[in-house]
CSV table of C-alpha atoms in Angstrom, one decimal:
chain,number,residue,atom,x,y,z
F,744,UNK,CA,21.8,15.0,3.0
F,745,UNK,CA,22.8,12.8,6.5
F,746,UNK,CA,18.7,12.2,6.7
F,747,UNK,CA,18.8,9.9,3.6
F,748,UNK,CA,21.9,8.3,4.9
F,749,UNK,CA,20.2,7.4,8.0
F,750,UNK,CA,18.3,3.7,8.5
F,751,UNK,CA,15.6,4.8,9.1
F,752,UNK,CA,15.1,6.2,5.2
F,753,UNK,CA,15.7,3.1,3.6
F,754,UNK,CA,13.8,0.7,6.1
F,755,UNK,CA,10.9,3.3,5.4
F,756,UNK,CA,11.7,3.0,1.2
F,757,UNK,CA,12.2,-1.0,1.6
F,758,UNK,CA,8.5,-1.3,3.3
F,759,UNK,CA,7.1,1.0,1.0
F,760,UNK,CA,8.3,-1.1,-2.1
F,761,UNK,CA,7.2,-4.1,-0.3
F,762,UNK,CA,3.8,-2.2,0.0
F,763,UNK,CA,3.5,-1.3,-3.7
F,764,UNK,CA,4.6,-4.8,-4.5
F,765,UNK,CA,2.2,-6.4,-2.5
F,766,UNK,CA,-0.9,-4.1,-3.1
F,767,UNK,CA,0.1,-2.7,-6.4
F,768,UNK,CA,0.2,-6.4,-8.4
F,769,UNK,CA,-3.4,-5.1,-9.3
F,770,UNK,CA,-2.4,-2.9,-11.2
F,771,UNK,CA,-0.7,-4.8,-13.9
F,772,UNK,CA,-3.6,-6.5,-15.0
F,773,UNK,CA,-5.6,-2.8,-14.8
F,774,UNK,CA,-3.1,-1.8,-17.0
F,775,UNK,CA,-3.0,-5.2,-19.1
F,776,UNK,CA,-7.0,-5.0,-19.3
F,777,UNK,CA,-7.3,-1.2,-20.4
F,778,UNK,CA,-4.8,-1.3,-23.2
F,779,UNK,CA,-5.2,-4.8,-24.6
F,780,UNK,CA,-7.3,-3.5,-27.4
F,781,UNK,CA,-5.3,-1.0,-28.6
F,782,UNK,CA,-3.2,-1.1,-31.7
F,783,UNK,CA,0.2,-3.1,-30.8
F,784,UNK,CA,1.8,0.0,-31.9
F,785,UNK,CA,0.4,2.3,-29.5
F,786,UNK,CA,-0.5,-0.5,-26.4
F,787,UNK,CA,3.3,0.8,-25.2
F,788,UNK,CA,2.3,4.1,-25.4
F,789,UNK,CA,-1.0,3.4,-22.9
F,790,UNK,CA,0.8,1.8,-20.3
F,791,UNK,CA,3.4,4.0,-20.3
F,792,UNK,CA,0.8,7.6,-20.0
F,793,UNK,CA,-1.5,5.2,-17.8
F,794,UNK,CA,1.4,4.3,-15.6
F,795,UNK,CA,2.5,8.2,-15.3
F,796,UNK,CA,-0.3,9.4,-14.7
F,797,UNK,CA,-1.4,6.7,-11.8
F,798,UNK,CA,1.7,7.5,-9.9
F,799,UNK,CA,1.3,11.4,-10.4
F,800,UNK,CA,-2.0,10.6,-9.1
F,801,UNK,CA,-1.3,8.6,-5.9
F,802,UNK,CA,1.5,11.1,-4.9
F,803,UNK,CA,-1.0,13.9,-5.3
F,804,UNK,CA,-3.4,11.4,-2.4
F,805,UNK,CA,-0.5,10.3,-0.2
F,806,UNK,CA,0.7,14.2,0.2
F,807,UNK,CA,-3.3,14.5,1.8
F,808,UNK,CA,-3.0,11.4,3.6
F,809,UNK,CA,0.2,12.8,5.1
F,810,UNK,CA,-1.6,16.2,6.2
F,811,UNK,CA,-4.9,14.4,7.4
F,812,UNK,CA,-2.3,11.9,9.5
F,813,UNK,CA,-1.5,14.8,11.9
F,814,UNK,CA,-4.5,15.3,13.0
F,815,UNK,CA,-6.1,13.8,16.0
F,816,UNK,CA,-7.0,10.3,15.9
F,817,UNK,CA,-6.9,9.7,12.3
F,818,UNK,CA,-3.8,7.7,12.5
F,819,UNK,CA,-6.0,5.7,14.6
F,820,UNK,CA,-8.2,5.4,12.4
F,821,UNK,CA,-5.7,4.6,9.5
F,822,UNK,CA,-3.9,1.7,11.5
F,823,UNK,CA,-7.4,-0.1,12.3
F,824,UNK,CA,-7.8,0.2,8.5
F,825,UNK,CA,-4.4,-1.1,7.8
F,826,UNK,CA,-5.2,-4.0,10.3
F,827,UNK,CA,-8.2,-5.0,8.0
F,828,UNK,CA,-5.7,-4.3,4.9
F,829,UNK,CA,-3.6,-6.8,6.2
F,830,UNK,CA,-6.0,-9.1,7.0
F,831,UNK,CA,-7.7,-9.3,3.6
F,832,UNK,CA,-4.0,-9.7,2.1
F,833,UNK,CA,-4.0,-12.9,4.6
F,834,UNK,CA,-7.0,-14.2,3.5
F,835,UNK,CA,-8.6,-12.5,0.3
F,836,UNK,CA,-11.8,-13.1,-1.1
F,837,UNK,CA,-11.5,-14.6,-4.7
F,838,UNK,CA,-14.1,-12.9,-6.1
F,839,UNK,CA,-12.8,-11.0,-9.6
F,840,UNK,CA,-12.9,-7.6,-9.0
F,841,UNK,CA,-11.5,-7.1,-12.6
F,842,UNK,CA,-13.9,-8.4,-15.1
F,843,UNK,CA,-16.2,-4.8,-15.4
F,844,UNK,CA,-12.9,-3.3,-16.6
F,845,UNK,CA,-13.6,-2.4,-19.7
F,846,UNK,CA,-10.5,-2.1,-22.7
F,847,UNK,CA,-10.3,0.9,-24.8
F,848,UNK,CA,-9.1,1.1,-28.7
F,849,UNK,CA,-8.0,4.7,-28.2
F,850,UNK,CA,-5.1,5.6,-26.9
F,851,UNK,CA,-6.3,8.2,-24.4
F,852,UNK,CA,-9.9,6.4,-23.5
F,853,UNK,CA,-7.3,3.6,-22.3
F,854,UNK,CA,-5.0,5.7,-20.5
F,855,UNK,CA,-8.2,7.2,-18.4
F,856,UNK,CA,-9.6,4.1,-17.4
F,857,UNK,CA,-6.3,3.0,-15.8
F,858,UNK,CA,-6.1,6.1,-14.1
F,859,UNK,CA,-9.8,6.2,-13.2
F,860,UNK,CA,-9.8,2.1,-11.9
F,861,UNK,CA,-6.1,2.8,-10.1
F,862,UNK,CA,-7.9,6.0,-8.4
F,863,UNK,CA,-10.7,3.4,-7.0
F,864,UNK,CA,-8.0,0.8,-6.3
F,865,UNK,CA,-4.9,2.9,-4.6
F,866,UNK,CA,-7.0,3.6,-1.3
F,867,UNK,CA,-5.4,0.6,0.5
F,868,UNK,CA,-2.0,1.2,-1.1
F,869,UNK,CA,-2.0,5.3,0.0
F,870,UNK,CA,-2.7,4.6,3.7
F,871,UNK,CA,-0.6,2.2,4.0
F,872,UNK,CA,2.3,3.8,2.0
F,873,UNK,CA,1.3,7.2,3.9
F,874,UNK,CA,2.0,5.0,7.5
F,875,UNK,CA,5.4,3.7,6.3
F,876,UNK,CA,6.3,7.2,5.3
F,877,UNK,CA,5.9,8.5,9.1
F,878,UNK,CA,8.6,6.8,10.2
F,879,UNK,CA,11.2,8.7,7.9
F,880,UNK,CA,11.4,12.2,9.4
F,881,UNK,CA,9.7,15.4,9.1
F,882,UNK,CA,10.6,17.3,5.8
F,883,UNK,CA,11.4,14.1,4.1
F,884,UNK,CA,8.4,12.0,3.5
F,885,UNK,CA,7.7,13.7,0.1
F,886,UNK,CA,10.4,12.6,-1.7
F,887,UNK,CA,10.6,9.3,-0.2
F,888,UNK,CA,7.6,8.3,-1.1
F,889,UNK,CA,7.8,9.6,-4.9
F,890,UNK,CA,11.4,7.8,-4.5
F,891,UNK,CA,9.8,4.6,-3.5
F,892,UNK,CA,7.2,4.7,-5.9
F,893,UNK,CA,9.8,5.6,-8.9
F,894,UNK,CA,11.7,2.4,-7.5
F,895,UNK,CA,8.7,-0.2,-7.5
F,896,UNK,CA,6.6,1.1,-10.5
F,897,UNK,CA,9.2,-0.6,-12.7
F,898,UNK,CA,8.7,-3.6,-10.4
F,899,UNK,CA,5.0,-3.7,-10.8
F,900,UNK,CA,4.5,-2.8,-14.5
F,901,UNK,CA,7.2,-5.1,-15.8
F,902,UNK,CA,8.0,-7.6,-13.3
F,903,UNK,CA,4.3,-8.4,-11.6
F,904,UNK,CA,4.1,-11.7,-13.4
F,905,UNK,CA,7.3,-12.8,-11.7
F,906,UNK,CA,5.9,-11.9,-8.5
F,907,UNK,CA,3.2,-13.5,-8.7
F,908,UNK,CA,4.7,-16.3,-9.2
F,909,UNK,CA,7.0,-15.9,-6.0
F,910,UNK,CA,4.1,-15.3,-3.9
F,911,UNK,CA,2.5,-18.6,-5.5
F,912,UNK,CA,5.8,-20.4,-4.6
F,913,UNK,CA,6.1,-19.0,-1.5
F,914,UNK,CA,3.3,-18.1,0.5
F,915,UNK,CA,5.6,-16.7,3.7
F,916,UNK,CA,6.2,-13.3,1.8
F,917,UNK,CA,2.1,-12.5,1.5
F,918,UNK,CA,2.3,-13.7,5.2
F,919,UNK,CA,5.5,-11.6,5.8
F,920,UNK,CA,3.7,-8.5,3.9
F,921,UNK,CA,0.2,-8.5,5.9
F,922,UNK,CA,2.8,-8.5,8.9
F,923,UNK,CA,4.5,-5.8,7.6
F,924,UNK,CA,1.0,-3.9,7.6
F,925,UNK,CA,0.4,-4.8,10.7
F,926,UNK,CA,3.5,-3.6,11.9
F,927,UNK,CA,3.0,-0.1,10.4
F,928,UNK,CA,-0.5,0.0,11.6
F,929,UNK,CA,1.0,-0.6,15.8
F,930,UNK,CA,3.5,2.3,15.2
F,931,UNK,CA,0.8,4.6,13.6
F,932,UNK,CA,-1.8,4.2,16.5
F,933,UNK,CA,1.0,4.7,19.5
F,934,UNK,CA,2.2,8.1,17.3
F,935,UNK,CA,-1.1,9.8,17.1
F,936,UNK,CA,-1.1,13.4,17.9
F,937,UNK,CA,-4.1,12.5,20.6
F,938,UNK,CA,-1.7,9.7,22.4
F,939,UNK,CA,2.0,11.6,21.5
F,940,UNK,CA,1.1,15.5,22.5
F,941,UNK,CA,1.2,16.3,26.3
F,942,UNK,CA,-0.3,19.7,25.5
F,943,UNK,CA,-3.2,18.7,23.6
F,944,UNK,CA,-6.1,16.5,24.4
F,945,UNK,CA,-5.8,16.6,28.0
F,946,UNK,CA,-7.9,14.0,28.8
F,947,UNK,CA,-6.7,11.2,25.8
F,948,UNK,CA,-4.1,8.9,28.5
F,949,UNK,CA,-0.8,9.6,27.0
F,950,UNK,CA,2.0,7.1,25.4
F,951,UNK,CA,5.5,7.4,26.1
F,952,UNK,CA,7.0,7.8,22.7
F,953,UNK,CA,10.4,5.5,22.9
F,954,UNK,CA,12.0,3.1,21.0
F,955,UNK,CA,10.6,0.5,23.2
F,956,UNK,CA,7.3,1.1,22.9
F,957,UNK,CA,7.0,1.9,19.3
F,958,UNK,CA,8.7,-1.2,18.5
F,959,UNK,CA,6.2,-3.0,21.1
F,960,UNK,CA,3.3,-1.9,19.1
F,961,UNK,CA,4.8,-2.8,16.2
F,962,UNK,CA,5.4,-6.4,17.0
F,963,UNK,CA,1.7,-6.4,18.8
F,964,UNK,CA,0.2,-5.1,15.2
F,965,UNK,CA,1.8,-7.8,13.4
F,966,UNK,CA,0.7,-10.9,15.6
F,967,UNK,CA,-2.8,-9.2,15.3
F,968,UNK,CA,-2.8,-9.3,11.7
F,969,UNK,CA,-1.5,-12.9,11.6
F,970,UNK,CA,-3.9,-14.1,14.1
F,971,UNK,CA,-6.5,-12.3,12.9
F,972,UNK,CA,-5.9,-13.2,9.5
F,973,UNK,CA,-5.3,-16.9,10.0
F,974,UNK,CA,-8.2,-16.9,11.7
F,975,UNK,CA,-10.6,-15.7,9.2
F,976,UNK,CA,-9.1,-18.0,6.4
F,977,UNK,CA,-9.1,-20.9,8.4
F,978,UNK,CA,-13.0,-20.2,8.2
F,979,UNK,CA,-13.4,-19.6,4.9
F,980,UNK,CA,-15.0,-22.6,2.7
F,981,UNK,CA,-12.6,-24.4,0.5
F,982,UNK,CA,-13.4,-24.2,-3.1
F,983,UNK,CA,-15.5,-26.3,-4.5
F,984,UNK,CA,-14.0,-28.6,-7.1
F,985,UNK,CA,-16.0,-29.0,-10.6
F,986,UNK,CA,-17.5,-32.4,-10.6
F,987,UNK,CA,-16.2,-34.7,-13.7
């Protein structure tokens, strides 16, 4: 019980809400496209078993991506990837990724394509949520992550719109969020079991695993997201505006 009163649980649940909020916004309109032509009577009903059964789903792939993470150099691996998650969040292509999403008028056909597109879509949202888990303490990132999940669904299914609109508004919190990424991404890559583990890989230099230097690499993740990320939409073309 003194392990979920410690602050390092709920910083680990706030960035994972702040994940799902950020990455999960998707998911909504998934959901919004697979049901919309169902009956109105049974449209709750879809996004209700789609919902369920996309979070039983991406607790069933973050408990892998918890396992893989302890072996060597795949938390390496997962904080480059993060790096690039937090870039595109910084400066996303606008391309819709949505329109082959096909609606369903029965019940169940709808509730499979959400589960089947949120399958496709959830690989960002698992390795990042699976990073902000680490940080929580052995024997607890399980539930923390099916708490923080539990916690944002809510969020995502019924308050997206409103989110959207925040993010519209105010363009610091998407900034703030691929920071966040990057963030996770630093402390992932310093804790790998090839750079933490004196007795194992020998010949991988070693990093001292302190405060100081997980924070360091935190910090150093986040300015490479923002730099990085600033960069590559400062290069993008700016839309072309329809001609009257």
């Amino acid at each position: 019980m003194e392990q979920f009163m410690a602050p390092e649980f709920w910083v680990a649940v706030g960035q994972i809400i702040m994940i799902d909020i950020l990455l999960g916004g998707d998911n909504a309109v998934v959901i919004a496209l697979a049901c919309r032509k169902l009956p109105p009577a049974q449209r709750t009903q879809g996004i209700l078993w789609g919902t369920a059964g996309a979070i039983v789903l991406r607790v069933i792939l973050i408990f892998f991506a918890l396992t893989l993470l302890a072996i060597p150099f795949l938390k390496l691996v997962g904080a480059i990837l993060l790096v690039w998650i937090g870039v595109k969040l910084l400066a996303p292509d606008h391309d819709d990724a949505h329109g082959n999403i096909a609606g369903s008028d029965k019940l169940w056909g709808a509730v499979k394509t959400v589960i089947i597109a949120d399958l496709v879509m959830s690989v960002d949202n698992v390795i990042a949520i699976a990073g902000a888990a680490q940080g929580a303490g052995e024997g607890h990132q399980m539930p923390l992550v099916i708490f923080g999940l539990l916690v944002s669904i809510p969020i995502i299914v019924w308050g997206s719109q409103l989110v959207i609109k925040l993010m519209d508004r105010f363009p610091m919190i998407i900034t703030l969020g691929g920071m966040l990424l990057g963030w996770i991404a630093g402390t992932m890559a310093v804790s790998d079991p090839a750079l933490a583990n004196p007795a194992n890989w020998t010949w991988v230099p070693k990093v001292p695993q302190t405060d100081t230097i997980k924070y360091a690499a935190g910090i150093a993740g986040a300015l490479l997201v923002l730099a990085i990320g600033k960069w590559a939409a400062s290069r993008k073309p700016a839309p072309a505006t329809p001609a009257h």
